[in-house]
Coordinates of C-alpha atoms and ligand atoms in Angstrom, one line a residue:
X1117 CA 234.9 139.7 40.1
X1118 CA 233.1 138.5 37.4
X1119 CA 234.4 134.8 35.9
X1120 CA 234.9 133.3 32.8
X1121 CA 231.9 132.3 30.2
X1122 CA 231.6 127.9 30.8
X1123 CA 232.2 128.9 34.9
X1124 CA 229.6 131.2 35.3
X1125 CA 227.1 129.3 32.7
X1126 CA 227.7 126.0 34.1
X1127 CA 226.9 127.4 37.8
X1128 CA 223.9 129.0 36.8
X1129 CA 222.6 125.9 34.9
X1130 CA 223.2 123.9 38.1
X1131 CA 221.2 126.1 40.1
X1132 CA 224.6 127.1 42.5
X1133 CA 224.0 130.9 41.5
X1134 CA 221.2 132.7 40.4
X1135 CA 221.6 134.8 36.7
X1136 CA 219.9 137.6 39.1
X1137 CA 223.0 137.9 41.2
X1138 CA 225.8 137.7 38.7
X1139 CA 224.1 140.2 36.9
X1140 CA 223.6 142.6 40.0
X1141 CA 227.3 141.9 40.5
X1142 CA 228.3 142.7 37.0
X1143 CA 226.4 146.1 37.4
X1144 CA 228.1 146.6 40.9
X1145 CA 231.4 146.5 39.1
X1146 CA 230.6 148.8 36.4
X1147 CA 229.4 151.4 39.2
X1148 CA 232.5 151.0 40.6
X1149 CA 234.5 150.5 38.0
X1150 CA 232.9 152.6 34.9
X1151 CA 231.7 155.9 35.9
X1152 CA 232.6 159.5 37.0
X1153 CA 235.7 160.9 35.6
X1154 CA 237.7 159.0 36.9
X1155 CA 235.8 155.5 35.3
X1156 CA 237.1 153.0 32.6
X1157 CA 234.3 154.6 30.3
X1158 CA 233.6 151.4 28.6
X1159 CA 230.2 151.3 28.8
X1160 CA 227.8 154.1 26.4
X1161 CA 224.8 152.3 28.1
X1162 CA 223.6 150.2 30.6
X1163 CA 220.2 149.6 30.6
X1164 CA 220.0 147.9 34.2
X1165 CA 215.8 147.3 34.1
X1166 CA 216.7 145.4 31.1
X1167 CA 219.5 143.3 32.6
X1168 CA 217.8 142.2 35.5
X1169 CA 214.5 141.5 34.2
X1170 CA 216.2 139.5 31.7
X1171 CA 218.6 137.5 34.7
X1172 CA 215.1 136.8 36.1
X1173 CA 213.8 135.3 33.2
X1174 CA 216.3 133.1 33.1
X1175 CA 216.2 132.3 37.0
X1176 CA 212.2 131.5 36.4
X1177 CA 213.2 129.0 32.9
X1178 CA 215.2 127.1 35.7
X1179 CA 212.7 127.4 38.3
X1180 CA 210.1 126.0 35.6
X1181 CA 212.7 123.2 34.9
X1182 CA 213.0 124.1 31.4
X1183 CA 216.7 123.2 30.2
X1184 CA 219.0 126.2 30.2
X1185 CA 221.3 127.6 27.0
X1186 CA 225.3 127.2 26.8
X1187 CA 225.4 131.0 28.0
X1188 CA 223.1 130.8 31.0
X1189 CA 223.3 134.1 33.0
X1190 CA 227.0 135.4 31.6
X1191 CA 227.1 139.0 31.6
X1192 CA 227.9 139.8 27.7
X1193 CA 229.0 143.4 26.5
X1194 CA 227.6 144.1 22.9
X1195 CA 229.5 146.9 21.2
X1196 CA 227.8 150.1 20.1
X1197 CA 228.0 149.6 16.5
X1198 CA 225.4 145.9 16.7
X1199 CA 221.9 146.9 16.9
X1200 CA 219.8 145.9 20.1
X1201 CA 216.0 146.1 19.8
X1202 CA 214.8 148.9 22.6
X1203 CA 218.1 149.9 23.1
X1204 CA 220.2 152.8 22.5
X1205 CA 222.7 152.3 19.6
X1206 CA 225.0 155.1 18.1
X1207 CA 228.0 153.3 16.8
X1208 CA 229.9 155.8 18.7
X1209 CA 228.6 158.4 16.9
X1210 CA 226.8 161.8 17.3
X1211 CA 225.1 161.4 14.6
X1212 CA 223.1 158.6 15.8
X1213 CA 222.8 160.1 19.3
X1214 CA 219.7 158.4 20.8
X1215 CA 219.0 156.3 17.8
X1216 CA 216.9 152.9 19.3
X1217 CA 216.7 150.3 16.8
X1218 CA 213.7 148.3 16.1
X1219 CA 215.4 145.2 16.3
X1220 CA 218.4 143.0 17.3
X1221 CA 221.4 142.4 15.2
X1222 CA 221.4 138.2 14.6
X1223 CA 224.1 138.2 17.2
X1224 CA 222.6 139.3 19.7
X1225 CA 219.5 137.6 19.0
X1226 CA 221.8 134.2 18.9
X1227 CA 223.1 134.9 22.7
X1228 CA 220.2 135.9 23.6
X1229 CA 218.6 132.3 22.5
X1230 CA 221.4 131.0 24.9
X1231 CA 220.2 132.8 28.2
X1232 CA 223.6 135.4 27.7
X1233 CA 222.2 138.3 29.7
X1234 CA 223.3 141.5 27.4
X1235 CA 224.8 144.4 30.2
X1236 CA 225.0 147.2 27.8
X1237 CA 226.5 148.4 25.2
X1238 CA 230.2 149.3 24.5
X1239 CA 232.3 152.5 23.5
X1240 CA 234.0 152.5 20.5
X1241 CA 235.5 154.7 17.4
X1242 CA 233.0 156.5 15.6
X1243 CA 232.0 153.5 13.3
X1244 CA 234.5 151.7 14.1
X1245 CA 237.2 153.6 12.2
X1246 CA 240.1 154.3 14.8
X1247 CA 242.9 152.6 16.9
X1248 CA 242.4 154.0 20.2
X1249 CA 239.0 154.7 20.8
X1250 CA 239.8 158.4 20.8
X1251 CA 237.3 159.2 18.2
X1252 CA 234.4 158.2 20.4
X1253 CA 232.2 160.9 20.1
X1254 CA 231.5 160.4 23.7
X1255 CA 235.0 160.3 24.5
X1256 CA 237.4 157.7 25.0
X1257 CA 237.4 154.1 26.9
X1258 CA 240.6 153.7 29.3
X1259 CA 242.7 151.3 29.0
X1260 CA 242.7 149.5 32.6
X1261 CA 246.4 148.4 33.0
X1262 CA 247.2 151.7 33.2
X1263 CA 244.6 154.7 32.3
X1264 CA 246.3 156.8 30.8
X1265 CA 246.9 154.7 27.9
X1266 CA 244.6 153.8 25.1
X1267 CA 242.6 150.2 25.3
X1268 CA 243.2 150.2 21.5
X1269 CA 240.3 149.9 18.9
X1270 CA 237.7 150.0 17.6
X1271 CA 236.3 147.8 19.7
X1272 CA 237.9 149.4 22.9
X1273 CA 234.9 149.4 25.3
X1274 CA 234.2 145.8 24.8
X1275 CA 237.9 144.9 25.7
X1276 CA 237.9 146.8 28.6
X1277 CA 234.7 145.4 29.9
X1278 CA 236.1 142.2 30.0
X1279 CA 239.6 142.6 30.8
X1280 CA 238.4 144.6 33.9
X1281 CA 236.1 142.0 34.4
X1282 CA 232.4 143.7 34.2
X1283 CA 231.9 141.0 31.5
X1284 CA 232.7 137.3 31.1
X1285 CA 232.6 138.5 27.1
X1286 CA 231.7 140.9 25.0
X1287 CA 231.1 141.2 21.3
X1288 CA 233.4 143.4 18.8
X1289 CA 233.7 144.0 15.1
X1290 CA 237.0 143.8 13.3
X1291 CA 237.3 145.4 9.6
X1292 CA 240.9 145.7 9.8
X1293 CA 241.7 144.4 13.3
X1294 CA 239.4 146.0 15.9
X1295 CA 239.0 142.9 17.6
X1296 CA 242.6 141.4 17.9
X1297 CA 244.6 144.8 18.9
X1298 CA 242.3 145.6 21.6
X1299 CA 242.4 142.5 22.5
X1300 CA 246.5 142.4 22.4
X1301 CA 246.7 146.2 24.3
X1302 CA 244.2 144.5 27.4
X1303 CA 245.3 141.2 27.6
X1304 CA 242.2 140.1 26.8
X1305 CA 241.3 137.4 24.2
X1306 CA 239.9 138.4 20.9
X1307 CA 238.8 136.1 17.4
X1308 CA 238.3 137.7 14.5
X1309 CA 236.1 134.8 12.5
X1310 CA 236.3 133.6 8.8
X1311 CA 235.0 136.7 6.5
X1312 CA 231.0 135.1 6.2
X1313 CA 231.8 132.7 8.7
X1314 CA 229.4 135.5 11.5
X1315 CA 226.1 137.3 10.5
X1316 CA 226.6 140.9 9.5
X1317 CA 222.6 141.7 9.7
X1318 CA 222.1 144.2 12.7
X1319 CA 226.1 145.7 12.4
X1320 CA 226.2 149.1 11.3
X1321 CA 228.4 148.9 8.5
X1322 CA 232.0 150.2 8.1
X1323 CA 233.6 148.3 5.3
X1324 CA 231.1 145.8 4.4
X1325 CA 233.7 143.6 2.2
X1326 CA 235.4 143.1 5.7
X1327 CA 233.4 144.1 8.5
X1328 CA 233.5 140.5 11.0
X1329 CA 231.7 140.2 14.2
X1330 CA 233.8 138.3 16.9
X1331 CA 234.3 137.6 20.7
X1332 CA 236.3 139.0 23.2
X1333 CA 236.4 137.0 26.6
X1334 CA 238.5 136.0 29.7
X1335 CA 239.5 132.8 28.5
X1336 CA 240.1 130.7 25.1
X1337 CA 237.4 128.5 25.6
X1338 CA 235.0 131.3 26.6
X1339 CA 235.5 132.9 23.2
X1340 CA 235.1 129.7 21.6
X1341 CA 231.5 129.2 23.1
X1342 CA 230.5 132.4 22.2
X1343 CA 232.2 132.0 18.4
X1344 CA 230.0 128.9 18.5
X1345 CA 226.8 130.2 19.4
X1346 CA 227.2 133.5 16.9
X1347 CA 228.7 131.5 14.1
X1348 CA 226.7 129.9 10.6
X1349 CA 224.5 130.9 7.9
X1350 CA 221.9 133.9 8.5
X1351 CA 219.5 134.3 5.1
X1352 CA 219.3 137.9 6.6
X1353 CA 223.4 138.7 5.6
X1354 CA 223.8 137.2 1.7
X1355 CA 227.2 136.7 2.1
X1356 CA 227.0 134.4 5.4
X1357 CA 228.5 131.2 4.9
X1358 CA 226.5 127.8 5.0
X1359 CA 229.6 125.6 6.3
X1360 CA 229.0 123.9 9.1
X1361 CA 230.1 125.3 12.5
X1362 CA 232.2 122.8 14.4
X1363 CA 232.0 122.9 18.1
X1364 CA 234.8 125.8 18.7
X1365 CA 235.2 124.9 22.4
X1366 CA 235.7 121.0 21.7
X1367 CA 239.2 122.5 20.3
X1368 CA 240.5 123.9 23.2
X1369 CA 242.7 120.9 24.8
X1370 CA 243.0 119.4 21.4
X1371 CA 246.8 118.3 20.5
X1372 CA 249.2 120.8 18.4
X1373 CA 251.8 117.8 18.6
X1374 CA 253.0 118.3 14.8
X1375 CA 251.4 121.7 13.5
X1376 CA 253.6 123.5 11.4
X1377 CA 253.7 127.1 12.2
X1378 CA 254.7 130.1 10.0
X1379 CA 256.5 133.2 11.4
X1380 CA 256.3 135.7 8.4
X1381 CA 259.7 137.7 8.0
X1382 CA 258.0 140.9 7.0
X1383 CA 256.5 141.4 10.6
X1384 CA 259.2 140.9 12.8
X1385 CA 261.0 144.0 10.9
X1386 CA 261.4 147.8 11.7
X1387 CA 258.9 149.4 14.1
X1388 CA 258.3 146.1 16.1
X1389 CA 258.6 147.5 19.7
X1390 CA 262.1 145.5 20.8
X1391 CA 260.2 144.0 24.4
X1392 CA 256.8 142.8 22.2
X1393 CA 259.1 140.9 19.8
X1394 CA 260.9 139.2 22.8
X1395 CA 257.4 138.3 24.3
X1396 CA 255.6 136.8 21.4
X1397 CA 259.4 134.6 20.2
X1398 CA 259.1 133.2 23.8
X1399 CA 255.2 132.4 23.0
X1400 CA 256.2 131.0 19.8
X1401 CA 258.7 129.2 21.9
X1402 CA 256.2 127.6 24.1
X1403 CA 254.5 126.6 21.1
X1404 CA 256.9 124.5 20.1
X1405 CA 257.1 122.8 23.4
X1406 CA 253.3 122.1 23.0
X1407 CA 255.0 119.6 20.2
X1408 CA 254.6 122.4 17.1
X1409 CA 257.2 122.9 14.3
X1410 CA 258.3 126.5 13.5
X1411 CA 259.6 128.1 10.3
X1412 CA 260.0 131.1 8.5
X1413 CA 257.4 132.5 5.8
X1414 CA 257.2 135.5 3.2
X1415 CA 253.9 137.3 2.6
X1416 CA 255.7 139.4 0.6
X1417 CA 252.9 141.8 -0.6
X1418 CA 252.4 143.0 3.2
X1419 CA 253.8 146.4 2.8
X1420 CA 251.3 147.0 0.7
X1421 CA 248.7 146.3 3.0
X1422 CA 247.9 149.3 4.9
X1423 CA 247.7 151.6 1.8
X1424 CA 245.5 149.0 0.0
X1425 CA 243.2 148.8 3.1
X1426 CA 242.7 152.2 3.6
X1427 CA 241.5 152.9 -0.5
X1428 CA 239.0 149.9 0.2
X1429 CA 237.8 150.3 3.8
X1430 CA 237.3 154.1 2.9
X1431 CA 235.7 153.4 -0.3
X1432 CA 233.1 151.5 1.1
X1433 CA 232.7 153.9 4.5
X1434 CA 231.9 156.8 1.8
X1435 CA 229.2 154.5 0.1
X1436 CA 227.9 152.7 3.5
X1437 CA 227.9 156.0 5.6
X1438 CA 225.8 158.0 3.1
X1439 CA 222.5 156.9 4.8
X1440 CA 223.0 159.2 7.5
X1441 CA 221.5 162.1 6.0
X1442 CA 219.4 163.3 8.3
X1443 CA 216.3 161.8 6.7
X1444 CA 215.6 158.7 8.5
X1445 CA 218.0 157.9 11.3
X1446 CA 219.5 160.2 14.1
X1447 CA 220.8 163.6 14.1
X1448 CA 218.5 166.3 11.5
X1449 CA 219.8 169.8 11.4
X1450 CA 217.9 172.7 9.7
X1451 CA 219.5 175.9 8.8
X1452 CA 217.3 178.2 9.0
X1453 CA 216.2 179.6 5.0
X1454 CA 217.9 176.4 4.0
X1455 CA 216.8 173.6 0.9
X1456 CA 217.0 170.1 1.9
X1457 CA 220.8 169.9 0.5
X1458 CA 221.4 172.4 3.5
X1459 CA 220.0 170.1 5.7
X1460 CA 222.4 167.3 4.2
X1461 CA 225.2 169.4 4.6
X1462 CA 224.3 170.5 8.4
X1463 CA 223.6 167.2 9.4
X1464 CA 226.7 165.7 8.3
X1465 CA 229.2 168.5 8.9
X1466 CA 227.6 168.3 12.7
X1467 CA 227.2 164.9 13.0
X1468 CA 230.5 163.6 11.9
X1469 CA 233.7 163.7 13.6
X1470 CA 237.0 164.4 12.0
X1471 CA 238.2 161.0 11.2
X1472 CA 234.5 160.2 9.8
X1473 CA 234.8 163.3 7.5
X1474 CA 238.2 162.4 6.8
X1475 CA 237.8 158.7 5.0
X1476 CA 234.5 160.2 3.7
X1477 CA 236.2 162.5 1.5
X1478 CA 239.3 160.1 0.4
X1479 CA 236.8 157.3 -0.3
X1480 CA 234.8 159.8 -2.6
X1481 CA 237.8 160.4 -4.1
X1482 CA 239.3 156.9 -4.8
X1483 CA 235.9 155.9 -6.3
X1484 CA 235.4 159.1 -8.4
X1485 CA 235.6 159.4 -11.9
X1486 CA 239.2 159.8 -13.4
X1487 CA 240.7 158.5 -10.4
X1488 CA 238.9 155.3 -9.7
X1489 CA 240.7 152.4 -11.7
X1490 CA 244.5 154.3 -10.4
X1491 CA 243.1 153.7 -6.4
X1492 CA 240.1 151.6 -6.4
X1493 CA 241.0 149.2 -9.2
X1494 CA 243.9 148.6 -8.1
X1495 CA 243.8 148.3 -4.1
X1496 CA 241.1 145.4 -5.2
X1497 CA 244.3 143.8 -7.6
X1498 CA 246.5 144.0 -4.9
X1499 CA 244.2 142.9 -1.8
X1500 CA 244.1 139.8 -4.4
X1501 CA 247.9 139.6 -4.4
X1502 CA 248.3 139.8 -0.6
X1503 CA 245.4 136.3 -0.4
X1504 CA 247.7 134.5 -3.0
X1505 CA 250.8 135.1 -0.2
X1506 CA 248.6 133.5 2.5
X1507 CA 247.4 131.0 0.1
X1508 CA 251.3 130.4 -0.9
X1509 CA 252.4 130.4 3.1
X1510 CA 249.6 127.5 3.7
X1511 CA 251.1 125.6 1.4
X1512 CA 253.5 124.7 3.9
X1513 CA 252.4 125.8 7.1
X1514 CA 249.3 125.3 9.3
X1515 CA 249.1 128.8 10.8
X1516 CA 251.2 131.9 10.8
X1517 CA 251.8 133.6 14.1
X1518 CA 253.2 137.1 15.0
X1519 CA 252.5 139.8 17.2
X1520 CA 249.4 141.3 17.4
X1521 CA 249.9 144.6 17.4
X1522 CA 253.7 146.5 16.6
X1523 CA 253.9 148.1 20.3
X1524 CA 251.9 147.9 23.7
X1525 CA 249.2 150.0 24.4
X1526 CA 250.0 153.5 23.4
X1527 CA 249.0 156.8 25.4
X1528 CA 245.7 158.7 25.1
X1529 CA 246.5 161.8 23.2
X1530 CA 249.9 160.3 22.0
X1531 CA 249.0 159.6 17.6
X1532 CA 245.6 161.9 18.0
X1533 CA 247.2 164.5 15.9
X1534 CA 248.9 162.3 13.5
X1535 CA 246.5 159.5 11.3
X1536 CA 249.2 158.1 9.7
X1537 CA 250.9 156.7 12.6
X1538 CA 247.4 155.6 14.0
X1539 CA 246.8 153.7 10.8
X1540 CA 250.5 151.7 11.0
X1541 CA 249.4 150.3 14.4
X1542 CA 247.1 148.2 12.1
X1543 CA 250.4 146.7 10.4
X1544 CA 250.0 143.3 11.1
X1545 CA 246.1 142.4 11.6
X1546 CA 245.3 144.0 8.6
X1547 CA 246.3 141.7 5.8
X1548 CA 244.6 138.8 7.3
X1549 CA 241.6 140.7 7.1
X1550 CA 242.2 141.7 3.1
X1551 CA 242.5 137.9 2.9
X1552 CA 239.1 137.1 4.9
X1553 CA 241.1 135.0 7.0
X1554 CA 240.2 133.9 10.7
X1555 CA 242.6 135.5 13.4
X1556 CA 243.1 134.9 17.4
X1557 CA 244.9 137.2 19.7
X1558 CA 246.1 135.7 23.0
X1559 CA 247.7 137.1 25.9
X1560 CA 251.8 136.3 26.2
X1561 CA 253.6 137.8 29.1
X1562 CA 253.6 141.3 29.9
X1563 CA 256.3 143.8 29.2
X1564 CA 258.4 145.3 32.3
X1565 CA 256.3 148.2 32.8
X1566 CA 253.1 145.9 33.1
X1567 CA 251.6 146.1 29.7
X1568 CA 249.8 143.1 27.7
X1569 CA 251.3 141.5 24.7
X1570 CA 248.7 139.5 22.0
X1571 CA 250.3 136.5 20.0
X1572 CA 248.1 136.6 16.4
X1573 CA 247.2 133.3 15.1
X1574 CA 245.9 133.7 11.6
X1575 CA 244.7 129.9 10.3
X1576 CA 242.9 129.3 6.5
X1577 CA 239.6 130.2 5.8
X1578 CA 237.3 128.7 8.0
X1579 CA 239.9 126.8 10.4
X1580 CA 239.1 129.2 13.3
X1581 CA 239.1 125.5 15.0
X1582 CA 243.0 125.5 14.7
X1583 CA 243.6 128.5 15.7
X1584 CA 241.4 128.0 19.0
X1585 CA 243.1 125.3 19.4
X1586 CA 246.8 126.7 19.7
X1587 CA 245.5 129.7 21.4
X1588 CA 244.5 127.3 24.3
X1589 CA 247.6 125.0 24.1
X1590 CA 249.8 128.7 24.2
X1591 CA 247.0 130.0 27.2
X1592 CA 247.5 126.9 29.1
X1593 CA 251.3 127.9 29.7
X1594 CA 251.3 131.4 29.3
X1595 CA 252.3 133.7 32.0
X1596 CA 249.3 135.8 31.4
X1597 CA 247.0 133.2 31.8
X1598 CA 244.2 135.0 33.7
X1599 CA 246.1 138.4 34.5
X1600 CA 243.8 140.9 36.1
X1601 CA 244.6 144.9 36.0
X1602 CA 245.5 145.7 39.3
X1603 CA 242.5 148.2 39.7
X1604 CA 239.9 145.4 38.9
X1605 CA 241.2 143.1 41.4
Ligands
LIG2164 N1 242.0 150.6 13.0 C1 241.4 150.3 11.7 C2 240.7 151.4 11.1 O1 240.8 152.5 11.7 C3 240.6 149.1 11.8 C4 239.3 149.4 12.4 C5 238.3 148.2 12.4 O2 238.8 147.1 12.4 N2 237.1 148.5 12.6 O3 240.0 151.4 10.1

């Protein structure tokens, strides 16, 4: 079993394990645990030559008595869709099958300056546009607590990697909740940072006005180091942020005693699955025993939020996604006798999936002439009018906390042929992300049939320090706390 991020780092730096051996056990698990047809199927890639040279680099910085990083030896899954210098990177797509960048996203370069030792890379949606993880073109991750049910996504792989514990933490990408409902459906911990607060240079973009890189990991504070290490201003991504990053893991153990929180009416209405609202009110509950206040709020521009995020997040896909042309990167395909728009076409029509092609052709069309100020124009007035309700709610509270995610992890197979229904699992994460706001999902107890529940925490710009900091006062009691899927124990 592998531990949580500070454990593991704080051993290694003390010389009572060596990186080499957590990372041969991390790549012992994922052979049991990944492969075959019967395997989780988080991992796309493991490049094991990699993994342990790197471990030994580490081992020989100690040996030389050079000071070790905050990450020393922790086995860190980076998803599919962050590029990593020599190795294979597809963003879950066929498109990009075999594609190795020639360089590392900033993230990765950042845990990489920490001695994090990178085990592969993670399944996912095909650029990160899905729920489940079902539209991996390499088919999708399981979700551990029970495999026939989705893990949730995009970010799907990296969840399961650490809530089956071949990882202490991975890295995700949340555009419209990614992070935090994979996070709720494998009782894992997920943080979806500030929007700028986390380098974008190296992600292969979705939605680029909200595309966020954040952890997953097996504890609070282990997703606080890494949201430390990943976190502040990159001259590589213009709209980084240059506030200063406070030390994310000093706020786990900090007091709540007096924080006013915010339960927002509008979530806790139809749909809510009846067993996740009774989990997250007893969360909320505990909360208040930490010494928090608790009141009702109105975001009242919420029901607007999943129709507004899919004009803008499919706007931007069609724009973003029209590099992959066969030219440069990836998949070519030449019909024979065909011009070079032939070639565009092939390449595309067999290098997309269905859901790519699908938000393709809607975001051409919200943006094209005739139709653009009607869609376009005004998703953008009405993202506007969902901020000014969170700017309205922190007027009088200090975060707003729901559930994660309307239901527990769904089954594979079980909204595949309907996108609409797939899109409405995105209910409640995706207005904090129209807002650019930071977000934490946290484990609460389970349902009776075994499932994980996440608790959201969404905190004002920037303040991911509060919301760490009632994640760990909530973790600290809750009955997940460090819940392992029975087939990982
Ligand atoms: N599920 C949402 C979508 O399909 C969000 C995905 C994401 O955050 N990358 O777009």
């Amino acid at each position: 079993m592998i531990g949580h991020v500070a454990e593991i780092a704080e051993r290694v730096r003390a010389g009572e394990t060596r990186a080499e051996d957590v990372a041969r056990a991390a790549l012992a698990r994922i052979d049991a645990l990944d492969g075959g047809e019967h395997g989780l199927h988080a991992f796309l890639a493991v490049p094991r030559e990699k993994v342990l040279e790197a471990a030994r680099a580490v081992d020989a910085k100690r040996a030389a008595g050079t000071p070790l990083g905050r990450l020393a030896g922790v086995p860190i899954a980076i998803k599919d869709a962050l590029c990593t210098r020599g190795v294979v990177t597809t963003s879950g797509s066929r498109i990009l099958e075999g594609w190795v960048p020639p360089y590392d996203a900033t993230v990765v370069a950042r845990l990489a300056s920490e001695d994090a030792i990178a085990i592969g890379k993670t399944n996912m949606d095909e650029f990160a546009m899905g729920s489940s993880n079902e539209n991996s073109a390499y088919g999708a991750a399981k979700n551990p607590w029970d495999t026939s049910r989705a893990p949730g996504g995009s970010s799907g792989g990296s969840a399961v990697a650490v809530a089956a514990r071949m990882a202490s933490a991975a890295l995700g990408s949340d555009t419209g909740g990614s992070i935090r409902q994979p996070a709720a459906f494998t009782g894992t911990v997920g943080v979806k940072p500030t929007y700028g607060r986390v380098s974008r240079y190296g992600l292969i973009a979705f939605a680029s006005s909200l595309d966020q890189v954040g952890p997953f990991a097996t504890d609070v504070r282990g997703a606080a180091r890494v949201l430390s290490i990943i976190a502040g201003r990159d001259e590589r991504d213009a709209t980084s942020r240059g506030a200063s990053v406070p030390d994310f893991e000093a706020a786990c153990g900090a007091s709540v005693q007096g924080l006013r929180l915010g339960v927002p009416e509008e979530y806790f209405q139809e749909g809510l699955d009846p067993e996740v609202a009774a989990s997250v009110r007893a969360a909320i509950d505990g909360l208040k025993d930490a010494g928090c206040t608790v009141r009702p709020v109105k975001l009242p521009h919420t029901r607007f939020a999943v129709a507004t995020y899919y004009v803008i997040a499919t706007a931007e896909a069609s724009s973003n996604l029209a590099r992959f042309d066969g030219v440069r990167y990836g998949l070519r395909v030449e019909p024979t006798g065909g011009d070079l728009r032939a070639m565009y076409g092939a390449t595309r029509d067999q290098g997309f999936g269905r859901e790519v092609k699908r938000r393709i052709l809607l975001g051409t069309f919200v943006l094209s002439a005739g139709y653009y100020d009607a869609y376009y124009g005004r998703a953008l007035k009405v993202r506007t009018l969902i901020a000014r309700d969170f700017d309205a709610a922190f007027g009088e509270v200090d975060a707003i906390v729901s559930p994660t995610a309307p239901t527990p992890a769904f089954a594979l197979g079980e909204k595949t042929g309907d996108p609409l229904s797939m899109y409405l699992s995105d209910v409640y994460t995706l207005p904090a992300s129209l807002a650019g706001l930071p977000a934490v999902s946290v484990p609460c107890a389970p349902t009776k049939a075994g499932l994980p529940v996440g608790l959201q925490i969404v905190t004002p710009a920037l303040d991911e320090a509060r919301g760490v900091a009632l994640a760990a006062a909530w973790e600290a009691r809750s009955p997940a706390r460090d819940a392992v899927p029975p087939l990982a124990r």
